[in-house]
Each structure stands twice: as C-alpha cells, then as structure tokens.
C-alpha positions as a LaTeX table, in Angstrom:
\begin{tabular}{lrrr}
\hline
Residue & $x$ (\AA) & $y$ (\AA) & $z$ (\AA) \\
\hline
Met1 & $-14.34$ & 7.78 & $-0.90$ \\
Ala2 & $-10.80$ & 5.23 & $-0.26$ \\
Pro3 & $-8.37$ & 7.75 & $-1.70$ \\
Pro4 & $-9.82$ & 10.76 & 0.44 \\
Phe5 & $-9.78$ & 8.81 & 3.77 \\
Arg6 & $-5.69$ & 7.41 & 2.58 \\
Asn7 & $-5.66$ & 11.22 & 2.53 \\
Asn8 & $-6.92$ & 12.42 & 5.00 \\
Thr9 & $-5.82$ & 10.07 & 7.34 \\
His10 & $-1.85$ & 9.80 & 7.25 \\
His11 & $-1.69$ & 10.42 & 11.46 \\
Cys12 & $-4.79$ & 7.98 & 11.99 \\
Asn13 & $-4.70$ & 4.22 & 12.20 \\
Cys14 & $-7.42$ & 3.13 & 10.15 \\
Ser15 & $-8.73$ & $-0.05$ & 9.35 \\
Tyr16 & $-11.12$ & $-1.66$ & 6.41 \\
Ala17 & $-12.68$ & $-4.89$ & 7.23 \\
Ser18 & $-13.91$ & $-6.53$ & 4.19 \\
Thr19 & $-16.18$ & $-9.81$ & 3.51 \\
Ala20 & $-14.26$ & $-12.72$ & 2.23 \\
Ala21 & $-17.84$ & $-14.82$ & 0.79 \\
Ser22 & $-18.42$ & $-15.41$ & $-2.53$ \\
Ser23 & $-21.78$ & $-14.44$ & $-3.88$ \\
Asn24 & $-21.51$ & $-17.35$ & $-6.21$ \\
Ala25 & $-21.91$ & $-14.71$ & $-9.23$ \\
Ser26 & $-18.31$ & $-13.24$ & $-8.97$ \\
Gln27 & $-14.92$ & $-14.54$ & $-10.32$ \\
Pro28 & $-16.62$ & $-17.85$ & $-10.65$ \\
Ser29 & $-13.09$ & $-19.65$ & $-12.78$ \\
Leu30 & $-10.73$ & $-18.26$ & $-10.47$ \\
Leu31 & $-12.94$ & $-19.72$ & $-6.89$ \\
Val32 & $-13.20$ & $-22.99$ & $-8.62$ \\
Phe33 & $-10.23$ & $-23.72$ & $-9.92$ \\
Ser34 & $-8.23$ & $-22.21$ & $-6.85$ \\
Gly35 & $-10.71$ & $-22.90$ & $-4.04$ \\
Gly36 & $-10.12$ & $-20.39$ & $-0.90$ \\
Pro37 & $-11.61$ & $-17.12$ & $-0.35$ \\
Ala38 & $-12.68$ & $-14.65$ & $-2.26$ \\
Val39 & $-10.34$ & $-11.72$ & $-2.72$ \\
Gly40 & $-12.10$ & $-9.95$ & $-4.98$ \\
Asp41 & $-13.20$ & $-6.85$ & $-1.74$ \\
Ile42 & $-10.37$ & $-7.25$ & $-0.49$ \\
Arg43 & $-8.22$ & $-6.71$ & $-3.53$ \\
Ser44 & $-10.50$ & $-3.49$ & $-4.66$ \\
Arg45 & $-10.21$ & $-2.04$ & $-1.41$ \\
Cys46 & $-6.17$ & $-2.44$ & $-1.44$ \\
Leu47 & $-6.23$ & $-0.86$ & $-4.70$ \\
Arg48 & $-8.31$ & 2.56 & $-3.55$ \\
Leu49 & $-5.86$ & 2.91 & $-1.20$ \\
Ser50 & $-2.83$ & 2.09 & $-3.26$ \\
Asp51 & 0.39 & 4.44 & $-3.58$ \\
Gln52 & $-0.59$ & 7.08 & $-6.80$ \\
Ser53 & 2.26 & 10.18 & $-5.94$ \\
Thr54 & 4.82 & 8.54 & $-8.68$ \\
Thr55 & 4.43 & 7.62 & $-11.48$ \\
Glu56 & 5.69 & 3.67 & $-10.92$ \\
Ala57 & 2.93 & 3.55 & $-8.02$ \\
Leu58 & 1.04 & 4.44 & $-10.92$ \\
Ala59 & 2.27 & 1.96 & $-13.01$ \\
Val60 & 1.92 & $-0.83$ & $-10.26$ \\
Arg61 & $-1.62$ & 0.43 & $-9.66$ \\
Thr62 & $-3.26$ & 0.19 & $-13.20$ \\
Leu63 & $-1.16$ & $-3.11$ & $-13.68$ \\
Leu64 & $-3.09$ & $-4.87$ & $-11.08$ \\
Gly65 & $-6.56$ & $-3.13$ & $-11.57$ \\
His66 & $-6.12$ & $-4.39$ & $-15.17$ \\
Arg67 & $-8.82$ & $-6.88$ & $-16.21$ \\
Leu68 & $-8.69$ & $-8.72$ & $-19.42$ \\
Pro69 & $-10.72$ & $-9.27$ & $-22.41$ \\
Leu70 & $-14.05$ & $-10.57$ & $-22.24$ \\
Asp71 & $-12.91$ & $-12.78$ & $-25.38$ \\
Ala72 & $-11.85$ & $-15.34$ & $-24.52$ \\
Gln73 & $-8.75$ & $-16.17$ & $-26.52$ \\
Lys74 & $-7.62$ & $-12.26$ & $-26.45$ \\
Ala75 & $-7.66$ & $-12.91$ & $-22.60$ \\
Lys76 & $-5.19$ & $-15.65$ & $-22.68$ \\
Phe77 & $-3.41$ & $-14.39$ & $-25.21$ \\
Glu78 & $-2.34$ & $-10.64$ & $-23.32$ \\
Trp79 & $-2.64$ & $-12.76$ & $-19.78$ \\
Tyr80 & 0.89 & $-14.74$ & $-21.48$ \\
Asp81 & 2.04 & $-11.40$ & $-22.87$ \\
Ile82 & 1.73 & $-9.97$ & $-19.13$ \\
Val83 & 3.45 & $-12.98$ & $-17.22$ \\
Glu84 & 5.72 & $-13.17$ & $-20.05$ \\
Gly85 & 6.70 & $-9.18$ & $-19.55$ \\
Asn86 & 6.15 & $-7.98$ & $-22.75$ \\
His87 & 3.06 & $-6.21$ & $-22.51$ \\
Ser88 & 3.20 & $-2.30$ & $-22.14$ \\
Leu89 & 1.63 & $-2.51$ & $-19.11$ \\
Trp90 & 5.03 & $-3.29$ & $-17.64$ \\
Asp91 & 6.46 & 0.51 & $-19.16$ \\
Gly92 & 7.35 & 2.59 & $-15.61$ \\
Val93 & 7.43 & $-0.59$ & $-13.24$ \\
Ser94 & 11.11 & $-0.88$ & $-12.11$ \\
Lys95 & 12.76 & $-4.37$ & $-12.13$ \\
Pro96 & 12.14 & $-5.10$ & $-8.11$ \\
Tyr97 & 8.29 & $-4.87$ & $-8.26$ \\
Arg98 & 8.77 & $-6.18$ & $-11.81$ \\
Glu99 & 10.17 & $-9.31$ & $-10.57$ \\
Thr100 & 8.37 & $-9.80$ & $-7.37$ \\
Ile101 & 4.85 & $-9.80$ & $-9.06$ \\
Arg102 & 5.98 & $-11.34$ & $-11.62$ \\
Ala103 & 7.27 & $-14.09$ & $-9.72$ \\
Phe104 & 3.62 & $-14.72$ & $-8.38$ \\
Leu105 & 1.73 & $-14.07$ & $-11.61$ \\
Ala106 & 4.31 & $-17.18$ & $-12.52$ \\
Tyr107 & 3.33 & $-19.23$ & $-9.64$ \\
Phe108 & $-0.27$ & $-19.00$ & $-10.56$ \\
Gln109 & $-0.12$ & $-19.71$ & $-14.34$ \\
Asp110 & 2.43 & $-22.88$ & $-13.11$ \\
Gln111 & $-1.18$ & $-24.60$ & $-10.75$ \\
Ile112 & $-3.12$ & $-23.72$ & $-14.04$ \\
Leu113 & $-1.09$ & $-25.85$ & $-15.87$ \\
Arg114 & $-0.42$ & $-28.49$ & $-13.31$ \\
Arg115 & $-3.92$ & $-29.30$ & $-13.71$ \\
Ser116 & $-4.26$ & $-30.92$ & $-17.21$ \\
Asp117 & $-7.67$ & $-31.72$ & $-16.71$ \\
Glu118 & $-9.15$ & $-28.57$ & $-16.30$ \\
Leu119 & $-9.45$ & $-25.46$ & $-18.48$ \\
Phe120 & $-9.37$ & $-22.05$ & $-17.26$ \\
Cys121 & $-10.74$ & $-18.90$ & $-18.44$ \\
Phe122 & $-9.07$ & $-15.68$ & $-18.29$ \\
Ser123 & $-12.01$ & $-13.94$ & $-19.87$ \\
Asn124 & $-12.73$ & $-10.62$ & $-17.67$ \\
Gly125 & $-9.95$ & $-11.75$ & $-15.34$ \\
Ser126 & $-8.41$ & $-9.65$ & $-13.12$ \\
Ile127 & $-4.62$ & $-9.69$ & $-12.56$ \\
Gly128 & $-4.87$ & $-7.90$ & $-9.05$ \\
Asn129 & $-6.88$ & $-11.00$ & $-8.33$ \\
Phe130 & $-4.93$ & $-13.98$ & $-10.04$ \\
Phe131 & $-1.42$ & $-12.57$ & $-8.56$ \\
Phe132 & $-3.89$ & $-12.20$ & $-4.71$ \\
Ala133 & $-4.52$ & $-16.15$ & $-5.95$ \\
Gly134 & $-1.31$ & $-16.61$ & $-6.84$ \\
Ala135 & 0.31 & $-15.53$ & $-3.47$ \\
Arg136 & $-2.39$ & $-17.25$ & $-1.01$ \\
Ile137 & $-1.63$ & $-19.98$ & $-2.58$ \\
Phe138 & 1.95 & $-19.98$ & $-2.10$ \\
Phe139 & 1.61 & $-18.69$ & 1.27 \\
Gln140 & $-1.15$ & $-20.95$ & 2.36 \\
Ser141 & $-2.15$ & $-17.62$ & 3.83 \\
Leu142 & $-5.12$ & $-15.07$ & 3.27 \\
Asp143 & $-3.13$ & $-12.32$ & 5.57 \\
Ala144 & 0.23 & $-13.26$ & 4.23 \\
Ala145 & $-1.14$ & $-12.33$ & 0.86 \\
Ile146 & $-2.76$ & $-9.30$ & 2.06 \\
Phe147 & 0.16 & $-8.21$ & 3.59 \\
Leu148 & 2.13 & $-8.50$ & 0.43 \\
Phe149 & $-0.62$ & $-7.25$ & $-1.46$ \\
Ser150 & $-0.02$ & $-4.31$ & 0.81 \\
Arg151 & 3.47 & $-3.53$ & 0.68 \\
Val152 & 3.80 & $-3.88$ & $-3.30$ \\
Ser153 & 0.86 & $-1.51$ & $-3.88$ \\
Gln154 & 2.66 & 0.89 & $-1.06$ \\
Ile155 & $-0.34$ & 1.62 & 0.79 \\
Pro156 & $-0.08$ & 3.97 & 3.63 \\
Thr157 & 1.03 & 2.11 & 7.20 \\
Glu158 & $-0.88$ & 3.63 & 9.22 \\
Ser159 & $-4.16$ & 1.73 & 6.64 \\
Leu160 & $-4.84$ & $-2.26$ & 7.48 \\
Val161 & $-7.06$ & $-4.25$ & 5.44 \\
Leu162 & $-8.59$ & $-6.95$ & 7.16 \\
Pro163 & $-10.53$ & $-10.16$ & 6.20 \\
Val164 & $-13.42$ & $-10.63$ & 8.27 \\
Ile165 & $-12.70$ & $-14.46$ & 8.75 \\
Ser166 & $-9.20$ & $-15.62$ & 8.74 \\
Thr167 & $-9.26$ & $-18.44$ & 6.60 \\
Asn168 & $-7.68$ & $-20.45$ & 3.82 \\
Asp169 & $-10.97$ & $-22.15$ & 2.55 \\
Arg170 & $-13.34$ & $-20.86$ & 0.21 \\
Leu171 & $-16.26$ & $-18.68$ & 1.16 \\
Thr172 & $-19.68$ & $-18.80$ & 0.08 \\
Leu173 & $-22.33$ & $-16.28$ & 1.10 \\
Gly174 & $-25.40$ & $-18.40$ & 2.33 \\
Cys175 & $-28.04$ & $-18.55$ & 5.30 \\
Glu176 & $-29.77$ & $-21.53$ & 6.90 \\
Leu177 & $-33.55$ & $-21.66$ & 7.50 \\
Trp178 & $-35.13$ & $-22.57$ & 10.67 \\
Asp179 & $-35.95$ & $-25.89$ & 8.78 \\
Gly180 & $-32.89$ & $-27.01$ & 7.60 \\
Thr181 & $-33.03$ & $-25.45$ & 4.55 \\
Ile182 & $-29.72$ & $-23.86$ & 2.89 \\
Ile183 & $-29.80$ & $-20.85$ & 0.49 \\
Arg184 & $-26.59$ & $-20.51$ & $-1.06$ \\
Gly185 & $-25.52$ & $-17.00$ & $-3.72$ \\
Gln186 & $-26.24$ & $-13.77$ & $-2.85$ \\
Asn187 & $-28.95$ & $-13.05$ & $-4.89$ \\
Glu188 & $-31.07$ & $-15.89$ & $-3.70$ \\
Ile189 & $-31.06$ & $-14.05$ & $-0.11$ \\
Ser190 & $-31.44$ & $-10.59$ & $-1.50$ \\
His191 & $-34.25$ & $-11.20$ & $-3.68$ \\
Pro192 & $-35.45$ & $-15.30$ & $-3.66$ \\
Thr193 & $-37.40$ & $-16.71$ & $-6.02$ \\
Asn194 & $-39.61$ & $-18.32$ & $-3.57$ \\
Gly195 & $-41.62$ & $-15.47$ & $-1.34$ \\
Ser196 & $-42.16$ & $-18.26$ & 1.61 \\
Met197 & $-38.84$ & $-18.43$ & 3.37 \\
Glu198 & $-38.93$ & $-19.85$ & 6.47 \\
Pro199 & $-37.35$ & $-17.63$ & 9.30 \\
Ile200 & $-34.03$ & $-17.86$ & 9.28 \\
Asn201 & $-31.47$ & $-19.66$ & 11.40 \\
Lys202 & $-28.89$ & $-17.24$ & 13.13 \\
Val203 & $-25.18$ & $-18.55$ & 12.72 \\
Phe204 & $-22.41$ & $-17.05$ & 14.70 \\
Pro205 & $-18.68$ & $-17.72$ & 12.66 \\
Pro206 & $-16.02$ & $-16.76$ & 14.59 \\
Ala207 & $-14.45$ & $-13.09$ & 13.37 \\
Asn208 & $-11.05$ & $-13.21$ & 12.34 \\
Pro209 & $-8.62$ & $-11.95$ & 16.03 \\
Thr210 & $-7.20$ & $-8.98$ & 14.45 \\
Val211 & $-10.27$ & $-7.39$ & 13.49 \\
Leu212 & $-11.55$ & $-7.94$ & 17.02 \\
Asp213 & $-9.08$ & $-6.24$ & 18.19 \\
Gln214 & $-9.20$ & $-3.25$ & 16.00 \\
Leu215 & $-12.90$ & $-2.97$ & 16.95 \\
Lys216 & $-11.78$ & $-2.57$ & 20.69 \\
Ser217 & $-9.29$ & 0.41 & 19.71 \\
Val218 & $-11.21$ & 2.90 & 16.97 \\
Asp219 & $-12.87$ & 6.35 & 17.93 \\
Cys220 & $-15.29$ & 5.89 & 15.52 \\
Ile221 & $-16.91$ & 2.45 & 12.95 \\
Ile222 & $-17.99$ & 3.21 & 9.75 \\
Phe223 & $-20.37$ & 0.61 & 8.24 \\
Ala224 & $-19.66$ & 1.01 & 4.38 \\
Met225 & $-22.72$ & 1.36 & 1.86 \\
Gly226 & $-24.73$ & $-1.93$ & 0.73 \\
Ser227 & $-27.21$ & $-4.33$ & 0.70 \\
Leu228 & $-28.57$ & $-5.07$ & 4.45 \\
Phe229 & $-28.11$ & $-9.05$ & 4.24 \\
Thr230 & $-25.49$ & $-9.50$ & 1.97 \\
Ser231 & $-23.08$ & $-6.41$ & 2.51 \\
Ile232 & $-23.37$ & $-5.51$ & 6.07 \\
Cys233 & $-24.36$ & $-8.47$ & 7.87 \\
Pro234 & $-21.65$ & $-10.91$ & 6.63 \\
Ser235 & $-19.34$ & $-9.01$ & 9.08 \\
Leu236 & $-22.00$ & $-8.01$ & 11.95 \\
Val237 & $-23.14$ & $-11.97$ & 12.16 \\
Leu238 & $-19.39$ & $-13.33$ & 13.19 \\
Leu239 & $-19.02$ & $-14.03$ & 16.50 \\
Gly240 & $-18.04$ & $-11.35$ & 18.95 \\
Ile241 & $-18.16$ & $-8.26$ & 16.84 \\
Gly242 & $-21.75$ & $-7.53$ & 17.66 \\
Glu243 & $-20.37$ & $-7.55$ & 21.40 \\
Ile244 & $-17.53$ & $-5.31$ & 20.85 \\
Val245 & $-19.71$ & $-2.93$ & 18.66 \\
Ser246 & $-22.07$ & $-2.28$ & 21.34 \\
Ser247 & $-19.80$ & $-2.04$ & 24.08 \\
Arg248 & $-18.24$ & 0.85 & 22.61 \\
Ser249 & $-18.58$ & 4.13 & 22.87 \\
Cys250 & $-18.93$ & 5.51 & 20.13 \\
Pro251 & $-22.10$ & 6.96 & 18.81 \\
Lys252 & $-25.03$ & 4.19 & 18.21 \\
Pro253 & $-26.34$ & 3.80 & 14.95 \\
Ser254 & $-29.86$ & 5.07 & 16.64 \\
Gln255 & $-27.94$ & 8.81 & 17.23 \\
Tyr256 & $-26.46$ & 9.33 & 13.54 \\
Val257 & $-29.32$ & 7.43 & 11.13 \\
Asn258 & $-31.65$ & 9.65 & 11.64 \\
Thr259 & $-30.38$ & 11.77 & 8.48 \\
Ile260 & $-29.86$ & 10.99 & 4.79 \\
Phe261 & $-27.64$ & 12.60 & 2.94 \\
Val262 & $-28.80$ & 13.22 & $-1.04$ \\
Pro263 & $-26.11$ & 14.70 & $-4.00$ \\
Lys264 & $-26.77$ & 17.91 & $-5.13$ \\
Asp265 & $-28.73$ & 18.29 & $-8.63$ \\
Gly266 & $-29.33$ & 14.72 & $-8.07$ \\
Gln267 & $-32.40$ & 12.82 & $-9.83$ \\
Ile268 & $-33.67$ & 10.31 & $-7.27$ \\
Pro269 & $-37.26$ & 12.57 & $-5.75$ \\
Leu270 & $-37.49$ & 12.56 & $-1.76$ \\
Asp271 & $-40.77$ & 12.36 & $-0.20$ \\
Ile272 & $-40.37$ & 13.78 & 3.14 \\
Asp273 & $-43.28$ & 12.39 & 4.42 \\
Ser274 & $-42.38$ & 8.86 & 4.28 \\
Leu275 & $-38.67$ & 9.95 & 5.53 \\
Ala276 & $-40.06$ & 11.08 & 8.60 \\
Ala277 & $-42.42$ & 8.55 & 8.90 \\
Gln278 & $-39.05$ & 6.21 & 9.46 \\
Gly279 & $-37.53$ & 8.50 & 11.36 \\
Ile280 & $-34.78$ & 10.56 & 9.40 \\
Phe281 & $-36.09$ & 14.54 & 9.75 \\
Asp282 & $-33.27$ & 16.01 & 8.58 \\
Val283 & $-32.02$ & 16.39 & 4.60 \\
Val284 & $-28.23$ & 17.46 & 4.14 \\
Thr285 & $-27.47$ & 18.10 & 0.80 \\
Val286 & $-24.06$ & 17.50 & $-0.56$ \\
Asp287 & $-21.46$ & 18.47 & $-3.26$ \\
Ser288 & $-21.41$ & 16.24 & $-6.07$ \\
Leu289 & $-20.06$ & 15.72 & $-9.67$ \\
Gln290 & $-21.26$ & 14.67 & $-12.91$ \\
Asp291 & $-19.38$ & 11.09 & $-14.23$ \\
Ser292 & $-19.54$ & 10.26 & $-17.45$ \\
Thr293 & $-21.29$ & 7.09 & $-16.70$ \\
Ala294 & $-22.44$ & 6.32 & $-13.69$ \\
Gly295 & $-24.04$ & 10.49 & $-13.51$ \\
Ile296 & $-24.21$ & 12.69 & $-10.56$ \\
Leu297 & $-22.53$ & 11.29 & $-7.76$ \\
Phe298 & $-20.99$ & 12.40 & $-4.13$ \\
Asp299 & $-18.09$ & 14.58 & $-4.40$ \\
Pro300 & $-16.10$ & 13.08 & $-1.72$ \\
Lys301 & $-14.13$ & 15.49 & 0.08 \\
Ser302 & $-17.93$ & 17.30 & 0.53 \\
Leu303 & $-19.43$ & 13.87 & 1.75 \\
Ile304 & $-16.51$ & 13.18 & 4.02 \\
Gln305 & $-17.07$ & 16.59 & 5.79 \\
Ser306 & $-20.62$ & 15.95 & 6.34 \\
Leu307 & $-20.38$ & 12.84 & 7.98 \\
Ala308 & $-17.31$ & 14.89 & 10.35 \\
Asn309 & $-20.33$ & 17.61 & 10.95 \\
Leu310 & $-23.18$ & 14.81 & 11.42 \\
Leu311 & $-20.56$ & 12.60 & 14.36 \\
Arg312 & $-20.12$ & 15.89 & 15.79 \\
Gly313 & $-23.23$ & 17.15 & 16.00 \\
Asn314 & $-23.23$ & 19.74 & 13.39 \\
Ala315 & $-25.04$ & 18.16 & 10.43 \\
\hline
\end{tabular}
C-alpha cells in the first residue's frame, strides 16, 4: 500500500511510524553481531516509499532490496562481490550514489573483520539491512541512519519514516506478567506454549518525541494491518501515544471499525451473521488482483478509494 499512498500524497505530509523491536525470529545474525534496534521493518518501509521514476532510482532500489543466497558460502562470495563494487547490481548506479552506499557497506564489513572471535553468517542477508547497520553504527544514531537511507532511496520530502522509539539500543519484543514472568519473542506472545499465563502487567516505555509531534498535527491516523498484540500494541502502549490518539478529533475506531473489506473473487468465505454479532454490518467488495505467488490481493488504488469513502461516510 505504501507506493500508492506515496503517489497520491505528493502535496500532503505523511508520516510512517514503525517499530524497531526484534521478535527474536528475524535478522538473528545481524542483531547478535551489531546490536541496536531491528531495522527490517523500517528498511522495508523506506524501500516501498523510494523513488522509481528513473533508471538509476530503480537500480538503487533493486540493490538495497537485494537478499543474498540462502547457502552461506554463496552468500559470502556474493557479499564480497557487492562490497568490492564488481557485482552487476551496481549497473545503473552513478558514482556519487555508488561511493556513498559502498562506504557504509564497507564500514559494516570492517566492523565484522574487527570481531575476529565471531563468525558472521551472510545467509539470506539483506543489503539494505547491512547498509542501515553500517550507517547506524557509524553515526551511533538510528534517526541519522533513517535520514541517510531516505535520501539515498529518494523518499519524497513530504514522507517521514519514524521509529516509534528513538534509541540505539537493541529492542526485543516481549511482555511482563503480573507475577513477574518475562515472555520474550513474538511467537511466545501470539501463540504461547503454555495456555495458563498470568494476566499481563502493563508497561509504558517513552515514545519518540517526533512521533508524538506528528500525531498532534495529522488529519488522519491509519493503523497498519497486523497482529493486535505484536504489531499494533507495541506502538500504542508507548507513553503518550494513546493519550494523543484519543484526544484528536479524527474519527475514532468505534466510528469506522464496523466495516470489512473483501477482495473481489476472494476465496475466504464470510459468515455474515457472525460478523453482525461483532458489530460489523457492512461488507465492501474491493477490486482485486491475481498474484502468481500470493493469489487474490486487493487492488491498491481500489482499496485506497474504499478507505477514503469510508472515512467520508460514503462506503
């Protein structure tokens, strides 16, 4: 959905707040080696917003979106080919961009070589994540790394990508129960192996002040699709965010979470009676696309229009 929003918000300020917490299931080798916050979600958002209007912009996007092979040895060879500037992924990237990107990839490689006591695995590694890690370690700032990545990938100046927590420390998704038990990892929260857990104890880490400032001034707040407790709540529980969201004059969830969007020709059957019992009385069919891998998907333009109609009360 990010590219259509980017294309339709050239004259609007649009901020994307993203978590920087590890679920203990992704980027394990990178996080164990470099520490700091997880950058996968932020890097993914930046790439989706990146410029695609020129040949060079597409080349930069392809380079930063590239993943190394699963085979560890092949991944290592390809990584060295990229760092040394010999890989075909550099084709179409001009010298200024090439030197800027290579500098931070090389800096990340230098950090690896300095830790001779640990073996780094490049398997399935993301070039964008390595660039992000190099920039973050160099600047000792996640915000500075995001700023650099945004400029290199030519994200529109009206769009901001912000971490909900501004820190250079490693963040792990977890929760604390009332009895003091700590649960770490997304899977253990969403699908606990022990079904008799104690009630959760609420904690409120401080939010990124820039995110709070943006929430105070926006006309519309959109919650991304995802798991309630591991994708949405990690942002909402931060100190100050819930209070600002509730104080805004934007339409509240109770005003519009009574509609369900379904893709045309989708294969998931709907139980209208069960939906109505939960307060969802309106089912909107949205144009769809056929994807060779994922199957039936929402048509982005049609979904955006449907969301706009809903917010205007015309769904």
